[in-house]
PDB file of C-alpha atoms in Angstrom:
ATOM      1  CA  UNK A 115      47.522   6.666 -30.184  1.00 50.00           C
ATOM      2  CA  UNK A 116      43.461   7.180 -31.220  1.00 53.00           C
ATOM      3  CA  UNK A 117      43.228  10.038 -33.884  1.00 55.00           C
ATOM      4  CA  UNK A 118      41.187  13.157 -32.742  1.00 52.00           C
ATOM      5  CA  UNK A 119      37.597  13.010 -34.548  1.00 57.00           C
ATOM      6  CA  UNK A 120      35.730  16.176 -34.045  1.00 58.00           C
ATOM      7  CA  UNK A 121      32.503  16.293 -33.980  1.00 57.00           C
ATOM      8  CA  UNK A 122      31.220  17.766 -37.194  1.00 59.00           C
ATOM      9  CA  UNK A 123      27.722  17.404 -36.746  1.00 60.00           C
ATOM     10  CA  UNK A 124      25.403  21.068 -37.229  1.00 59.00           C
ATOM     11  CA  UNK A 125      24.870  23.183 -34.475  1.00 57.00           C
ATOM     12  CA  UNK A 126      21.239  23.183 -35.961  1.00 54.00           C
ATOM     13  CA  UNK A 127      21.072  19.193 -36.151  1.00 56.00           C
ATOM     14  CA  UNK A 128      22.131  17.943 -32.581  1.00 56.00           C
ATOM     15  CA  UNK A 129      19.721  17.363 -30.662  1.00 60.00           C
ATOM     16  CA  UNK A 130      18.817  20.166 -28.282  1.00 66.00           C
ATOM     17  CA  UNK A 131      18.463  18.982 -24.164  1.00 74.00           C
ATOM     18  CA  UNK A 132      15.035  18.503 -23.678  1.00 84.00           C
ATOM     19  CA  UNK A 133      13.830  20.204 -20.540  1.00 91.00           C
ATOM     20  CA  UNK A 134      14.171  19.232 -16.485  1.00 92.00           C
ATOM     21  CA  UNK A 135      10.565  18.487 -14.955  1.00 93.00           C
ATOM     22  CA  UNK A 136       9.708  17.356 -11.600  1.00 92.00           C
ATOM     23  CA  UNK A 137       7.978  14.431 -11.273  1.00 91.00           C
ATOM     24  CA  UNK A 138       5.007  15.358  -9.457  1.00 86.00           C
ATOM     25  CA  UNK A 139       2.200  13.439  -8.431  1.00 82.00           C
ATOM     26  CA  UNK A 140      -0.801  14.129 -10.488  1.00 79.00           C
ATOM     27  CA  UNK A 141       1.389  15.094 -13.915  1.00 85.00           C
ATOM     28  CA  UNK A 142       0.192  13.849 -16.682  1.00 86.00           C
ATOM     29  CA  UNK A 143       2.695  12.646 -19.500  1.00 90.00           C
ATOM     30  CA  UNK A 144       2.938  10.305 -22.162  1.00 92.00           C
ATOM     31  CA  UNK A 145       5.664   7.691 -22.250  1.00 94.00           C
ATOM     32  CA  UNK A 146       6.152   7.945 -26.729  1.00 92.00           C
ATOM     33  CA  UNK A 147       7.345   3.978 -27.014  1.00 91.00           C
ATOM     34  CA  UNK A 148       4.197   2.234 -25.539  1.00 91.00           C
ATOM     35  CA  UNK A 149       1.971   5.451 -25.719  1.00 90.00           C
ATOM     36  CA  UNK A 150       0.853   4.738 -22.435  1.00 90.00           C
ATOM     37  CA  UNK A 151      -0.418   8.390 -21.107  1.00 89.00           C
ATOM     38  CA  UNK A 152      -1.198   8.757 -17.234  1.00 86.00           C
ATOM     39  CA  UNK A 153      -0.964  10.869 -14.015  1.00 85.00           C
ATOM     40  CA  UNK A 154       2.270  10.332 -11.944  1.00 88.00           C
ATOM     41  CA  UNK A 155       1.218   8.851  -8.768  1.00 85.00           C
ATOM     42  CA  UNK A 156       4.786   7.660  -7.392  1.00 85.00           C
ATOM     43  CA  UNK A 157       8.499   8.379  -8.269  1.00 87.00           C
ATOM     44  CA  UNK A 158      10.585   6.354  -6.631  1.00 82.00           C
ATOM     45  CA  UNK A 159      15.057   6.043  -7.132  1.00 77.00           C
ATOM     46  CA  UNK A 160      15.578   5.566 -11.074  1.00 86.00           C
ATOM     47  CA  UNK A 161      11.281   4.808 -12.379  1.00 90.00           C
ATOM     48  CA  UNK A 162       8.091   6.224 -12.037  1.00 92.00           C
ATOM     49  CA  UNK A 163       4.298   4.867 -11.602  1.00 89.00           C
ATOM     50  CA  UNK A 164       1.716   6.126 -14.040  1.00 88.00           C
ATOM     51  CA  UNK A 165      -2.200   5.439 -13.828  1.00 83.00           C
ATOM     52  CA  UNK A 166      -3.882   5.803 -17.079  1.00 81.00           C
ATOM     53  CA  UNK A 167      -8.082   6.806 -16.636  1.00 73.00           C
ATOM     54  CA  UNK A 168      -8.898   3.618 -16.502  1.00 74.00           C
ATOM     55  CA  UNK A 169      -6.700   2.970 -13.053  1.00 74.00           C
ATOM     56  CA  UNK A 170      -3.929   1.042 -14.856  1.00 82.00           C
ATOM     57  CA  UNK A 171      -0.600   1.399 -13.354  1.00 86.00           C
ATOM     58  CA  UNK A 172       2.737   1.080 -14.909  1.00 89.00           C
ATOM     59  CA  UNK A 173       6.134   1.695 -13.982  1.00 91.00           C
ATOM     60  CA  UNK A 174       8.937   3.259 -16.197  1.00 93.00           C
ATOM     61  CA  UNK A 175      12.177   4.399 -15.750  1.00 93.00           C
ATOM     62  CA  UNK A 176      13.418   7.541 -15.448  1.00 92.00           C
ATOM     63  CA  UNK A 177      15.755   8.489 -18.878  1.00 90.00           C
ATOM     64  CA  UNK A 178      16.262  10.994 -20.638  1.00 91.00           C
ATOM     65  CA  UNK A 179      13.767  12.629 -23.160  1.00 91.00           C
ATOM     66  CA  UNK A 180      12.026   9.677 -21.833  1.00 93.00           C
ATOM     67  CA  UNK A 181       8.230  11.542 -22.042  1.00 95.00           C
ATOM     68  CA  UNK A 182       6.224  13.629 -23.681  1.00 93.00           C
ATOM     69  CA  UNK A 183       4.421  16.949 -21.682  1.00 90.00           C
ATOM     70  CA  UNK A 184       1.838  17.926 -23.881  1.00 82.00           C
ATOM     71  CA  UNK A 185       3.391  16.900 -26.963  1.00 84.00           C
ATOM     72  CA  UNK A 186       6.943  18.243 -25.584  1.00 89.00           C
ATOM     73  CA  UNK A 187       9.788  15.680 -24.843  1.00 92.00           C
ATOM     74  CA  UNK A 188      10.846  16.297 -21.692  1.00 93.00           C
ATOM     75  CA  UNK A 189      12.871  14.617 -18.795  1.00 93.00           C
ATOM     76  CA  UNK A 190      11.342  13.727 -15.590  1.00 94.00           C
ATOM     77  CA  UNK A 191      13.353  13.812 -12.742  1.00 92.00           C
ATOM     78  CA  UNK A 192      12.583  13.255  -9.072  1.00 89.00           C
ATOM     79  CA  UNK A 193      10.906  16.055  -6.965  1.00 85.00           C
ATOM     80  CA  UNK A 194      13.227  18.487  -4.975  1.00 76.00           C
ATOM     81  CA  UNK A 195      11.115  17.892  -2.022  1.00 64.00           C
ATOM     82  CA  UNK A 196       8.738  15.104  -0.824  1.00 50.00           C
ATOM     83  CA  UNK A 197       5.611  15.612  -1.887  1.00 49.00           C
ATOM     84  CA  UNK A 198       2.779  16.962   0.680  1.00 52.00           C
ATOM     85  CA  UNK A 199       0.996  14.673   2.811  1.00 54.00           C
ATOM     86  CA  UNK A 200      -2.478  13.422   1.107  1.00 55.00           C
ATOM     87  CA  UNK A 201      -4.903  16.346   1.496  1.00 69.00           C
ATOM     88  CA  UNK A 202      -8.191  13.652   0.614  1.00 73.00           C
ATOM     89  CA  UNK A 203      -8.760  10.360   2.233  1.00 77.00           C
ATOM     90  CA  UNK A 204      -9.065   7.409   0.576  1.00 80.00           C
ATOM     91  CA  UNK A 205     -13.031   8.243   0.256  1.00 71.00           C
ATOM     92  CA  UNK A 206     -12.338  11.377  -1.455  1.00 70.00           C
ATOM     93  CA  UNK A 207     -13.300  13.828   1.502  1.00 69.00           C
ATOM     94  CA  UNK A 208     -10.789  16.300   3.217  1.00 62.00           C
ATOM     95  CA  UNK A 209      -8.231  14.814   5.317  1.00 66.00           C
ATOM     96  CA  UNK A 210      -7.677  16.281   8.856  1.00 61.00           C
ATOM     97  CA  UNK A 211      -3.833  15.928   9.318  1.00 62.00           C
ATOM     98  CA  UNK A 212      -3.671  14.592  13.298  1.00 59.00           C
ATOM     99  CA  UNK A 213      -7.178  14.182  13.998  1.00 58.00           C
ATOM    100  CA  UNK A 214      -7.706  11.751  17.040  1.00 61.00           C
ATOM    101  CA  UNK A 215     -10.603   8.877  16.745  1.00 56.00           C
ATOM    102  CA  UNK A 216     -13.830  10.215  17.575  1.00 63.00           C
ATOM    103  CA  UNK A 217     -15.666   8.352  21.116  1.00 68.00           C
ATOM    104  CA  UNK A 218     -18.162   5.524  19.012  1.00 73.00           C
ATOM    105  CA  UNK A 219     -21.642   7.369  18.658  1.00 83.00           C
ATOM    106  CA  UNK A 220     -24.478   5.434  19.945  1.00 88.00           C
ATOM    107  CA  UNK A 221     -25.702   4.887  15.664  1.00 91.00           C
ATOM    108  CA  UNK A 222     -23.982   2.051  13.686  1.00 93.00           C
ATOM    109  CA  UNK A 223     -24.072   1.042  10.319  1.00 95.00           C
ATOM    110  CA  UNK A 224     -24.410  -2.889   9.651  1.00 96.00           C
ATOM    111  CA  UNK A 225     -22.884  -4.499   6.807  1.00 95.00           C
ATOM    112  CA  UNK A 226     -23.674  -8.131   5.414  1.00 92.00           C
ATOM    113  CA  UNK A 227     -20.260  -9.690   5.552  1.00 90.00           C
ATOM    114  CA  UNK A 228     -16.792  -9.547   7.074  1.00 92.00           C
ATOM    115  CA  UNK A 229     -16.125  -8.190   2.851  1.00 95.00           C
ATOM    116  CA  UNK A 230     -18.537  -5.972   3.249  1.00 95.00           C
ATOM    117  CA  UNK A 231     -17.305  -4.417   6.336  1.00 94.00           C
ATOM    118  CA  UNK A 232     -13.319  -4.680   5.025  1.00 94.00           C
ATOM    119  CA  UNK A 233     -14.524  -2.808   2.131  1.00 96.00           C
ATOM    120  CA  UNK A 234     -15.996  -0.015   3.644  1.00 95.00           C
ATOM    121  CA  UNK A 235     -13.138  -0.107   6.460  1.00 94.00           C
ATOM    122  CA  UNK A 236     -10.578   0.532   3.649  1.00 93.00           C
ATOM    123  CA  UNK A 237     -11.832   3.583   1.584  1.00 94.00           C
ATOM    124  CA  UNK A 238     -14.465   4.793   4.565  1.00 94.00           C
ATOM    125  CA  UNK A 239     -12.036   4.229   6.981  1.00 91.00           C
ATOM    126  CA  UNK A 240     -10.345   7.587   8.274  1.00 88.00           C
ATOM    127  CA  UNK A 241     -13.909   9.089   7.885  1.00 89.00           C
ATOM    128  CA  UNK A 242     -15.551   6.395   9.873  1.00 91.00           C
ATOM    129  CA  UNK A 243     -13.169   6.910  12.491  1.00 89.00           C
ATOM    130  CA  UNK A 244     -13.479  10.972  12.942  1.00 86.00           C
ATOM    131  CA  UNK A 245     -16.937  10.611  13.012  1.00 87.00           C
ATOM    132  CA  UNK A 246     -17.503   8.082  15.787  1.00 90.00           C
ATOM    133  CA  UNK A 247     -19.060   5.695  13.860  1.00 91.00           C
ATOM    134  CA  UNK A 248     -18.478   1.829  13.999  1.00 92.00           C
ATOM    135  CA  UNK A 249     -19.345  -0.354  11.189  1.00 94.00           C
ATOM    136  CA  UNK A 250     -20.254  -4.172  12.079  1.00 93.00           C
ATOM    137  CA  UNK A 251     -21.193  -7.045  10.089  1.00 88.00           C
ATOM    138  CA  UNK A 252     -23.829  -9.496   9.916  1.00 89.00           C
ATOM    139  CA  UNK A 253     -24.482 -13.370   8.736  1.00 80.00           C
ATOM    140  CA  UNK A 254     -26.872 -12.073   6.042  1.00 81.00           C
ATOM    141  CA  UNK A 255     -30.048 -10.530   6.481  1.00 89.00           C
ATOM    142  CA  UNK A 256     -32.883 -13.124   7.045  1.00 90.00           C
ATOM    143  CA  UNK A 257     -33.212 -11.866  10.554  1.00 92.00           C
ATOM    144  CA  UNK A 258     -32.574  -8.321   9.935  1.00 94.00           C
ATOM    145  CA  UNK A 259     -36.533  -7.028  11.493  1.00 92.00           C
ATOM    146  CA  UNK A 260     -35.415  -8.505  14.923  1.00 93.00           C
ATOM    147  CA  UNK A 261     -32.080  -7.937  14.865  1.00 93.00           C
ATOM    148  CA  UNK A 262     -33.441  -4.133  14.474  1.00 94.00           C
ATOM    149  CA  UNK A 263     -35.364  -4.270  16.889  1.00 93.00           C
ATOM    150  CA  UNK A 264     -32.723  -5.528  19.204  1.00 93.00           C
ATOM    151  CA  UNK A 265     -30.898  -2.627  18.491  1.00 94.00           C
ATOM    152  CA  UNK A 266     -33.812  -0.453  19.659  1.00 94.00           C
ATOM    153  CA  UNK A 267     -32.711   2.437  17.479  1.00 94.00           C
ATOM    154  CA  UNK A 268     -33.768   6.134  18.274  1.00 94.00           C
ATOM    155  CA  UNK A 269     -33.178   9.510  17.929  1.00 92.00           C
ATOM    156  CA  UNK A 270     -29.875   9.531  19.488  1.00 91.00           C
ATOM    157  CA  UNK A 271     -28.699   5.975  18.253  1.00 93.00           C
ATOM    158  CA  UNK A 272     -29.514   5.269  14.504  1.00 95.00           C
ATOM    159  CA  UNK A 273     -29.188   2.455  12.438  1.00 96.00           C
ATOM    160  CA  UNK A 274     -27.944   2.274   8.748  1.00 96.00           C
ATOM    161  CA  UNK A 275     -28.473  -1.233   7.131  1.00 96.00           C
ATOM    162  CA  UNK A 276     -26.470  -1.807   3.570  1.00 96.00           C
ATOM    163  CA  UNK A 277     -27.969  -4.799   1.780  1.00 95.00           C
ATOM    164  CA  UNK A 278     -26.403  -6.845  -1.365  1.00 94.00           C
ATOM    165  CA  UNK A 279     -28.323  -7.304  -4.080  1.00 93.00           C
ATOM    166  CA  UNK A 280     -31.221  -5.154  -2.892  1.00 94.00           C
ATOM    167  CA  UNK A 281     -33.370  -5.258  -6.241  1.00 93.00           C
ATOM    168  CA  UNK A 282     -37.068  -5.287  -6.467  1.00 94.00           C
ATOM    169  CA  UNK A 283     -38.790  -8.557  -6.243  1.00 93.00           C
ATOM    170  CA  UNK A 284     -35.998 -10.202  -4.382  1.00 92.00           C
ATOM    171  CA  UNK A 285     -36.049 -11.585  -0.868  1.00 92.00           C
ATOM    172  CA  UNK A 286     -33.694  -9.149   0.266  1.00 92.00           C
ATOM    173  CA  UNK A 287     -35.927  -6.590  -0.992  1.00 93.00           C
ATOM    174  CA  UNK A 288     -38.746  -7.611   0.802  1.00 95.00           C
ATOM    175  CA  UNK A 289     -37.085  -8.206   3.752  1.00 94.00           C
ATOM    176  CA  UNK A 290     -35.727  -4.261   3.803  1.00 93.00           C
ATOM    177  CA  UNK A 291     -39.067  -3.124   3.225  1.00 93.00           C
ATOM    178  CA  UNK A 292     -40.759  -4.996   6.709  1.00 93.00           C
ATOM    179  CA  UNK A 293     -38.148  -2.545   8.766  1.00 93.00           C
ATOM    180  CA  UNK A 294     -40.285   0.796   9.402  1.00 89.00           C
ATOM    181  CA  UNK A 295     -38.359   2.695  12.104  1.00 92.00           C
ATOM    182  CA  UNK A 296     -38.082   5.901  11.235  1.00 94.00           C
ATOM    183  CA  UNK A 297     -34.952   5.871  13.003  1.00 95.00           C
ATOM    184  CA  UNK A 298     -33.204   2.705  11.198  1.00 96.00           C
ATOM    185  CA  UNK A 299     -32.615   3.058   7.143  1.00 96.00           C
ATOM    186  CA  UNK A 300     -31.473   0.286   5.201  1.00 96.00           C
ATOM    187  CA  UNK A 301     -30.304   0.730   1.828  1.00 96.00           C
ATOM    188  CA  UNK A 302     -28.436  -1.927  -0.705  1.00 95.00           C
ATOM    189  CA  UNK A 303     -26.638  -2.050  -3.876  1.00 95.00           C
ATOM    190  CA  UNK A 304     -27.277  -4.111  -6.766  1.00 95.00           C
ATOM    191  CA  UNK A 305     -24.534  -6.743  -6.797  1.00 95.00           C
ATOM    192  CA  UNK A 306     -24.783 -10.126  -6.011  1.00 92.00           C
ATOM    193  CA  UNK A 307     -22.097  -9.570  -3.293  1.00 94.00           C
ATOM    194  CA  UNK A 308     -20.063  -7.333  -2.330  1.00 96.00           C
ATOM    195  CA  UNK A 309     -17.050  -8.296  -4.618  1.00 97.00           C
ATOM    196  CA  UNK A 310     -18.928  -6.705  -7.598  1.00 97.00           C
ATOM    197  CA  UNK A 311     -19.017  -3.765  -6.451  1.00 97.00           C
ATOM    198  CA  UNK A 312     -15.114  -3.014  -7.613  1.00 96.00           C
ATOM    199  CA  UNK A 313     -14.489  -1.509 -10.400  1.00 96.00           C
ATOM    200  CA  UNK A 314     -13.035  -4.491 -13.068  1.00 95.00           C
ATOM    201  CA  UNK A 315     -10.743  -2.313 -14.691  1.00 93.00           C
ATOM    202  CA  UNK A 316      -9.497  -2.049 -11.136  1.00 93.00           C
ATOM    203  CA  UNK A 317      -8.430  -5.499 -11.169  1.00 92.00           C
ATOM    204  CA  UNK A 318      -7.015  -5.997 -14.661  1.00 92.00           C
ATOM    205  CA  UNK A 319     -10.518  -7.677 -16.097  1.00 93.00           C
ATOM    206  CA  UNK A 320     -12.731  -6.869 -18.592  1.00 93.00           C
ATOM    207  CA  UNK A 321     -16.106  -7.459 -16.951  1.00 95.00           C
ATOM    208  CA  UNK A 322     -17.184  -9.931 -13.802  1.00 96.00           C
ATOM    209  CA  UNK A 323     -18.182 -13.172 -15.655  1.00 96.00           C
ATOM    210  CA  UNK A 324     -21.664 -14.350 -15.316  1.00 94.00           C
ATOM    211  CA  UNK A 325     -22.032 -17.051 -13.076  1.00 93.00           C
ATOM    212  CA  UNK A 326     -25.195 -19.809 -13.615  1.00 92.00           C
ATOM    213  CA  UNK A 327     -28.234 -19.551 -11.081  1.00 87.00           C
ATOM    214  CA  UNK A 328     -27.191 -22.443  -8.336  1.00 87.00           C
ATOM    215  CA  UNK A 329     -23.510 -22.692  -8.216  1.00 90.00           C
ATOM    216  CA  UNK A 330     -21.755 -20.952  -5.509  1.00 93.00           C
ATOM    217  CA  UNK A 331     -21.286 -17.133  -6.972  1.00 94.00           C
ATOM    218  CA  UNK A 332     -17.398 -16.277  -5.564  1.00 94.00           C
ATOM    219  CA  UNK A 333     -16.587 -19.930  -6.511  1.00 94.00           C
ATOM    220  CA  UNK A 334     -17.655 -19.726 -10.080  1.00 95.00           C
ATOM    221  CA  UNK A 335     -16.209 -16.492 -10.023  1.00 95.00           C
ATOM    222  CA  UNK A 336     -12.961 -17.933  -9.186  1.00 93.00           C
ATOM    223  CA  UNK A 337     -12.834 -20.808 -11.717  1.00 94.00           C
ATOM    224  CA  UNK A 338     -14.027 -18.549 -14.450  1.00 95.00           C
ATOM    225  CA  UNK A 339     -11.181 -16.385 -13.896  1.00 94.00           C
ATOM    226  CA  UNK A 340      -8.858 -18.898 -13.376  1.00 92.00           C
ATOM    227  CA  UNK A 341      -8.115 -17.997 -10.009  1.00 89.00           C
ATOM    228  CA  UNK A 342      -7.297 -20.592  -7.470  1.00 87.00           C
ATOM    229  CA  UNK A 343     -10.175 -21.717  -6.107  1.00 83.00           C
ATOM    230  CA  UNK A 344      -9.688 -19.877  -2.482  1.00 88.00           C
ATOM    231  CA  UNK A 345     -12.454 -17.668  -1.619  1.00 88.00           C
ATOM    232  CA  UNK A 346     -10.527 -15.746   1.012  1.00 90.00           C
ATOM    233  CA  UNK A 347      -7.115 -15.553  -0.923  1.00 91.00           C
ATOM    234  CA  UNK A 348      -9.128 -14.018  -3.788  1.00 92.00           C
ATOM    235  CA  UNK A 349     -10.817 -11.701  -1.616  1.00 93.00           C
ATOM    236  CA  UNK A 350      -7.199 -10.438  -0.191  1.00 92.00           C
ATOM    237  CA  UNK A 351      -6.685  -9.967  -3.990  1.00 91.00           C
ATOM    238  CA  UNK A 352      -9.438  -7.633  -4.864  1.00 94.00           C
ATOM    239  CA  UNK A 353      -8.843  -5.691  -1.342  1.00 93.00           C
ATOM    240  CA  UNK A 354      -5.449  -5.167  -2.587  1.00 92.00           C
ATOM    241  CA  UNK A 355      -6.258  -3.338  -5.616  1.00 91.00           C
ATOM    242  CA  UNK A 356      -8.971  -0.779  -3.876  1.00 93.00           C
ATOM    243  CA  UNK A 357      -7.330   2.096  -2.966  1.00 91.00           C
ATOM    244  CA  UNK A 358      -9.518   4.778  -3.060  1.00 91.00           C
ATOM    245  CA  UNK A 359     -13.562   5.821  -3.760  1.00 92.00           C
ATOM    246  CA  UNK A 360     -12.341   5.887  -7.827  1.00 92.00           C
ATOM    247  CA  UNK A 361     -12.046   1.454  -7.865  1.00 94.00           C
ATOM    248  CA  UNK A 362     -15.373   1.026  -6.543  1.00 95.00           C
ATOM    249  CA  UNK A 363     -19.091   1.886  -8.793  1.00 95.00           C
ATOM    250  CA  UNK A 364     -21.060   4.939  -7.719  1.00 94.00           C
ATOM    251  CA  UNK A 365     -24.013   2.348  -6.768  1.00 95.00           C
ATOM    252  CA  UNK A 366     -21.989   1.175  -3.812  1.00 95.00           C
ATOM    253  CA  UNK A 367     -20.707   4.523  -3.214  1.00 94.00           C
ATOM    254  CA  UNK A 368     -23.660   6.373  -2.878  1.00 94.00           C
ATOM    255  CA  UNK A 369     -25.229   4.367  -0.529  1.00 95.00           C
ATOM    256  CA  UNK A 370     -22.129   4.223   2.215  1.00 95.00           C
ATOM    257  CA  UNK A 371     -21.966   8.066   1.984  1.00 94.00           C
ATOM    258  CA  UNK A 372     -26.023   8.131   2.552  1.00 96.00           C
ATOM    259  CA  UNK A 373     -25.760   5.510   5.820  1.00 96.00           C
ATOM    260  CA  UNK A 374     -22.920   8.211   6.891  1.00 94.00           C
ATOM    261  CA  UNK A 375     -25.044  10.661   6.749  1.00 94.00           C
ATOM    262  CA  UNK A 376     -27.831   9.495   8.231  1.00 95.00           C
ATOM    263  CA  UNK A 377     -26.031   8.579  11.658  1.00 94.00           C
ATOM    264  CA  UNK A 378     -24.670  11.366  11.684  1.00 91.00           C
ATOM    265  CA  UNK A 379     -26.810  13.894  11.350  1.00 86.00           C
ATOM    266  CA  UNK A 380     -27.015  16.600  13.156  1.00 74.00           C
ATOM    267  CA  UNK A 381     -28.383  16.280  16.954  1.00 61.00           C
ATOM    268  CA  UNK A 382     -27.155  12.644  16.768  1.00 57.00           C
ATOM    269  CA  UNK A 383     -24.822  11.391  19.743  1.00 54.00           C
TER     270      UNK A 383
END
């Protein structure tokens, strides 16, 4: 039979339990090994999902003194409870828990592409929806004066126009500038399409890469990142990484929240 060994270690030198903390979303901790340091945005049976400030995610698993809390080694463990519903949609405004969709106002806001308008669906989407407003896209905006003017836009039905690559000098530029209703605004960003406009952090890159005047911008784009040269499969890619207002530059954001505004001021129907 085994001999007895008792443990004759210290009191002083065993290590003491570190302390029980709930896993909450938005905690920020620091796992010591990698030194990764983000909020928790998911804890799921046995790891959790950190994003660092720069929208990295990683996953760990749950062990313990597997963290630090502010310099403290401590063990995260599941939440009692499931956390709260999200308070903010995806564009950062207040959510209303069980609101129905608003009947589509008479105003709409156009959008260049089917991107364009998936984009905006995806982090405008809940707000879009409340306020009554329907977002459709166009083939480009060579014909944007008459396709105004087919709208007819007025007091009670206004039109918000958002432009790629709406820089001074350009055609698209001039082409914004020959709409004059006072009732239509068309604003732009300054990205050669729409796909710029995500954060690349967002998607694990350093920068977009700078594609030659003349080739075909989304394919260059492709080949440059050594993506498969599928236009629409890398688009599903980039979609997939948006999740809220934070992946996408302020240029872009500004100008959706503006065209919201606009049709829907107040008085508008």
């Amino acid at each position: 039979m085994r001999a007895y060994s008792p443990d004759l270690t210290p009191p002083w030198k065993k290590p003491r339990p570190a302390p029980e903390v709930p896993a909450d979303p938005g905690l920020v901790v620091e796992e010591p090994r990698t030194g990764f340091c983000g909020a928790v945005i998911r804890c799921e049976a046995g790891t959790v999902t950190l994003e660092d400030r720069f929208g990295k995610h990683r996953v760990f698993p749950l062990e313990p003194r597997g963290f630090l809390l502010e310099g403290r080694v401590v063990t995260l463990v599941r939440p009692a409870q499931a956390p709260a519903r999200a308070t903010r949609t995806a564009s950062g405004s207040v959510a209303v828990p069980g609101a129905r969709a608003r009947v589509a106002r008479a105003g709409r806001i156009y959008v260049e592409g089917r991107h364009d308008a998936e984009l905006v669906e995806r982090v405008w989407g809940d707000d879009l929806r409340v306020e009554g407003v329907v977002v459709e896209y166009l083939e480009g905006v060579d014909d944007l004066p008459s396709i105004v003017e087919a709208f007819s836009p007025g007091p009670d039905a206004r039109l918000g126009v958002l432009v790629d690559h709406l820089v001074p000098g350009t055609k698209e530029w001039r082409i914004a500038r020959s709409v004059t209703s006072e009732h239509a605004l068309v604003v732009g960003h300054p990205y050669i399409d729409i796909w710029e406009a995500v954060k690349p952090a967002s998607l694990g890159i350093e920068e977009w890469p700078r594609i030659p005047h003349g080739q075909d911008w989304k394919t260059g784009v492709c080949r440059a990142l050594d993506w498969p040269e599928h236009t629409g499969a890398a688009w599903q890619r980039i979609l997939s990484r948006v999740r809220s207002y934070k992946d996408l530059e302020p240029e872009l954001l500004g100008r959706v929240e503006e065209l919201i505004d606009f049709v829907t001021a107040p008085g508008q129907t």
